XYZ file of N, CA, C and O in Angstrom:
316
model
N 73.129 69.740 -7.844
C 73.216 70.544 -9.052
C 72.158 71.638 -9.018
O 71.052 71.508 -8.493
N 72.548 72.578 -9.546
C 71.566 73.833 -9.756
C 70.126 73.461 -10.148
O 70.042 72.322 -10.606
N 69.291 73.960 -10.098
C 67.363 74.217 -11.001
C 68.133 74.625 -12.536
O 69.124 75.346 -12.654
N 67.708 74.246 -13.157
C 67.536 74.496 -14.453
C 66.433 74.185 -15.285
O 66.510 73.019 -15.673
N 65.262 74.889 -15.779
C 64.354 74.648 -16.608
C 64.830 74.420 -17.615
O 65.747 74.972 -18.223
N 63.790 73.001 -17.995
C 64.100 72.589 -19.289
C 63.944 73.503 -20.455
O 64.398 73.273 -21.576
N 63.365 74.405 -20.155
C 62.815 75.546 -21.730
C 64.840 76.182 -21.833
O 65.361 76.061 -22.942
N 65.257 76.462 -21.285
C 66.538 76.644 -21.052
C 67.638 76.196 -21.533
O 68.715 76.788 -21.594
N 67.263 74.653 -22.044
C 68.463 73.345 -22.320
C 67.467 72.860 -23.656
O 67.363 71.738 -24.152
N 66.952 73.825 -23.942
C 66.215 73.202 -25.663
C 66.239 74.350 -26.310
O 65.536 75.297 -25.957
N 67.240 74.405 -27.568
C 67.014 75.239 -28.691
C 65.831 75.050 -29.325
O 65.382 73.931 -29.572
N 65.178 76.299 -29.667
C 64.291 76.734 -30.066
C 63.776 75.913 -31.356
O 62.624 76.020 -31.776
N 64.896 74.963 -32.023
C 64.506 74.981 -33.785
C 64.993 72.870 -33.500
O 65.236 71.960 -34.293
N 64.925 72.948 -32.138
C 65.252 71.181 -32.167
C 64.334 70.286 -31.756
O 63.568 70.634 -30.857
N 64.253 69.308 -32.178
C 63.364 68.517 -31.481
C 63.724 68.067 -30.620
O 64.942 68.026 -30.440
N 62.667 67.416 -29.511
C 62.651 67.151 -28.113
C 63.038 65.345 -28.470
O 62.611 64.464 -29.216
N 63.624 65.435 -27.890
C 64.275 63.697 -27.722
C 63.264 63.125 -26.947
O 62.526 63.945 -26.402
N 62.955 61.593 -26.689
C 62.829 61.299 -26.380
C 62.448 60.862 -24.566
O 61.527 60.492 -23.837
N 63.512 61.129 -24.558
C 63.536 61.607 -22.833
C 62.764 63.052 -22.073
O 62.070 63.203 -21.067
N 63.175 63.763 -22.894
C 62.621 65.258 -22.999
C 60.612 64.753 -22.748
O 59.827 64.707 -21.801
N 60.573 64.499 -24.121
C 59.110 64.024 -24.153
C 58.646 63.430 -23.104
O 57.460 63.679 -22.887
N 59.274 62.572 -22.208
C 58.585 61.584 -21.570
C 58.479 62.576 -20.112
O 57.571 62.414 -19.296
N 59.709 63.749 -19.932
C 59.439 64.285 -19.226
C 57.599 65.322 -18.972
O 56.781 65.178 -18.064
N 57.564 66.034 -19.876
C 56.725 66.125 -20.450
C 55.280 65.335 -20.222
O 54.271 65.734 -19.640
N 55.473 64.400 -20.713
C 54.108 63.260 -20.449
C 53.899 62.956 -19.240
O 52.719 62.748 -18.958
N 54.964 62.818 -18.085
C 54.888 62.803 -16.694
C 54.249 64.252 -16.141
O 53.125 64.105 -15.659
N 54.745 65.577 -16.123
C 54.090 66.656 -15.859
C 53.344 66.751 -16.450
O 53.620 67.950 -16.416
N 52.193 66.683 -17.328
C 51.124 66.356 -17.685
C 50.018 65.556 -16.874
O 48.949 65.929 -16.391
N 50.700 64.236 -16.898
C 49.865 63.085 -16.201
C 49.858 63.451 -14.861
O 48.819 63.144 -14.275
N 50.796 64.075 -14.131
C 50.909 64.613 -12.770
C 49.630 65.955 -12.590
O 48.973 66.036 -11.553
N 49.465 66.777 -13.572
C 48.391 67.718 -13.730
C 47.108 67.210 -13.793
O 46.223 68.000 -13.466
N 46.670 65.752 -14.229
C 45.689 65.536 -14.410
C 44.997 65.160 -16.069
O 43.894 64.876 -16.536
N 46.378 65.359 -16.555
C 46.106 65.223 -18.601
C 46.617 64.492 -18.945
O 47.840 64.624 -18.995
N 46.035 63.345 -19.367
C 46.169 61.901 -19.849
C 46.986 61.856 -21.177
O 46.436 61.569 -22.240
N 48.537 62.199 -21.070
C 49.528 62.080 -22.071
C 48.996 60.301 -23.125
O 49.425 60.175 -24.272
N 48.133 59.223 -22.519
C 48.464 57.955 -23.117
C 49.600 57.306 -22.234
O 49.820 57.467 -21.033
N 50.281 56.503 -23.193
C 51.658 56.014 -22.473
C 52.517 56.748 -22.436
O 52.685 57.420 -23.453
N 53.364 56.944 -21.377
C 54.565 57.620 -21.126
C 56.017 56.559 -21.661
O 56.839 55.866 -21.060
N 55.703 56.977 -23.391
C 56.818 56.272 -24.357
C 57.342 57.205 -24.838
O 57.722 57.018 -25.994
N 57.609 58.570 -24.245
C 58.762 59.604 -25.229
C 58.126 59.542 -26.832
O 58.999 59.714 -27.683
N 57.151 59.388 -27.209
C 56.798 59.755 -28.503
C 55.535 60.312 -28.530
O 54.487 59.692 -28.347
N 55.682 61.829 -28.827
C 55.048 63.065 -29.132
C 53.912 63.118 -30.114
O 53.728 63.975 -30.979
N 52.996 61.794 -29.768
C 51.814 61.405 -30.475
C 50.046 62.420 -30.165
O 49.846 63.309 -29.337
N 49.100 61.844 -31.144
C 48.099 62.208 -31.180
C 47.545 62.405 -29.519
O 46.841 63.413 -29.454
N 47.663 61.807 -28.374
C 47.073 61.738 -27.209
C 48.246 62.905 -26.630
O 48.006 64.062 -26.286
N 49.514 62.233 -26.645
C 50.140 63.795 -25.788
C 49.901 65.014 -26.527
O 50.024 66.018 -25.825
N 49.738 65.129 -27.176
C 49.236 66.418 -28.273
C 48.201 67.214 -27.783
O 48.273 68.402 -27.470
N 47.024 66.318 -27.728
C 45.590 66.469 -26.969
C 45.778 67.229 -25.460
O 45.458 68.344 -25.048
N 46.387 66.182 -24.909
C 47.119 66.671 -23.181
C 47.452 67.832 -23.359
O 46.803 68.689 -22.758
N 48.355 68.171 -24.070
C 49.474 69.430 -24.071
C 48.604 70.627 -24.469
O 49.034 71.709 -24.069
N 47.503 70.651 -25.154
C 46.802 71.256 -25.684
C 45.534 71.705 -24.962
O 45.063 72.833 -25.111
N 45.095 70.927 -24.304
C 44.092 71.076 -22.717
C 45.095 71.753 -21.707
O 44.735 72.787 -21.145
N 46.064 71.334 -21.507
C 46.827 72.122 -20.105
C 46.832 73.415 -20.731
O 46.116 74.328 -20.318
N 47.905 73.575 -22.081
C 47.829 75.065 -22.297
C 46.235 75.965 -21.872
O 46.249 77.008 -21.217
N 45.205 75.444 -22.290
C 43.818 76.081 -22.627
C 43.639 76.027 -21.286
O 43.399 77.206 -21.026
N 43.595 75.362 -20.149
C 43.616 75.320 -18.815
C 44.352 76.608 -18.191
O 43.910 77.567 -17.558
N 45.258 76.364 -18.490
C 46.915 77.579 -17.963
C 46.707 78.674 -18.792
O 47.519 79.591 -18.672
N 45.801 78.799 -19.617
C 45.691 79.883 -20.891
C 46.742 80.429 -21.503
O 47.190 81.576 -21.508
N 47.091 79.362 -22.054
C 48.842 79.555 -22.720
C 47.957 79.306 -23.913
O 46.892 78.706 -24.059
N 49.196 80.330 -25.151
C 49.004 79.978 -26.467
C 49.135 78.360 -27.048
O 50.121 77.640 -26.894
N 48.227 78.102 -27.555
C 47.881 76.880 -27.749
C 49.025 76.178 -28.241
O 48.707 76.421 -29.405
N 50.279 75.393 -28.396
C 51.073 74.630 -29.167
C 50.702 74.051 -30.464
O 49.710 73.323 -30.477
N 51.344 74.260 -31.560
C 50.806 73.845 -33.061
C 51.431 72.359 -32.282
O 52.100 72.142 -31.272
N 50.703 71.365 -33.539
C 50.458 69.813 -33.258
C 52.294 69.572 -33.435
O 53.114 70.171 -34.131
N 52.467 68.198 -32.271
C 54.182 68.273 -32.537
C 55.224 68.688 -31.703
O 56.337 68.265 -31.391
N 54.324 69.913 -31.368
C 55.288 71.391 -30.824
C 55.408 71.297 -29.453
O 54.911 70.365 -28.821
N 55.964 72.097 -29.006
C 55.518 72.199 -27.272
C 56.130 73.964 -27.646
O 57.008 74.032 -28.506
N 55.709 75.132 -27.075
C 55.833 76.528 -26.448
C 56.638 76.661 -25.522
O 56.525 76.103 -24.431
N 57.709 77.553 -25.912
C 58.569 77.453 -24.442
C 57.766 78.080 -23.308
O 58.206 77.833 -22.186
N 56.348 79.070 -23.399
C 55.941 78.846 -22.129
C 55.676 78.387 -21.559
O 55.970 78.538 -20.374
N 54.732 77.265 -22.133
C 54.061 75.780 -21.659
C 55.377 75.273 -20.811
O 55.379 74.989 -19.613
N 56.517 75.227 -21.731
C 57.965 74.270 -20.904
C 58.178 75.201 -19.342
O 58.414 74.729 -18.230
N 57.970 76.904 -19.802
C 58.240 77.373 -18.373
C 57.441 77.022 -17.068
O 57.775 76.730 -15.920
N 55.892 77.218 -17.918
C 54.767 76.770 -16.753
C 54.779 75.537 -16.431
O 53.997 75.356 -15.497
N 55.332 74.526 -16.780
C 55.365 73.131 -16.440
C 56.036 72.469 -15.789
O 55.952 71.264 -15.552
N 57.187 73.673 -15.251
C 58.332 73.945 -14.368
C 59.037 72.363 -14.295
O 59.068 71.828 -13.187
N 59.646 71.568 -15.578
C 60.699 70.642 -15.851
C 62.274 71.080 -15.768
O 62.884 71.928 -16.419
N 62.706 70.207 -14.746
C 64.452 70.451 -15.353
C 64.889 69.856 -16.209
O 64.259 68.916 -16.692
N 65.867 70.149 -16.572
C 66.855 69.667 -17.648
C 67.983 68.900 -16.828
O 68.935 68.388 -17.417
């Protein structure tokens, strides 16, 4: 199957499922940023993570919750 970034296969105004998230918490933990457990829920510690990589990568910071579709581009996940 084709590359497809995940920033690509997520509307802008939806939340990230579960799976999504955990993707997420893996490219993180693979970077070196301690998502917590990799349980698909978009808690206080992956928050933290997501929020150090951006400031690392000097991406606009993600409000708490959120993820930036640049962060999703720089984090280079498929869908």
């Amino acid at each position: 199957t084709p590359y497809v970034p995940i920033a690509d296969c997520i509307d802008e105004y939806s939340d990230l499922d579960a799976g999504e998230i955990k993707l997420i918490q893996v490219a993180l933990a693979l970077r070196g940023y301690n998502p917590g457990p990799i349980d698909g829920i978009f808690g206080s510690r992956t928050t933290r993570a997501l929020n150090a990589y951006e400031r690392g990568a000097r991406i606009r910071t993600s409000a708490p919750r959120f993820i930036n579709f640049s962060t999703l581009y720089e984090l280079d996940l498929e869908c």
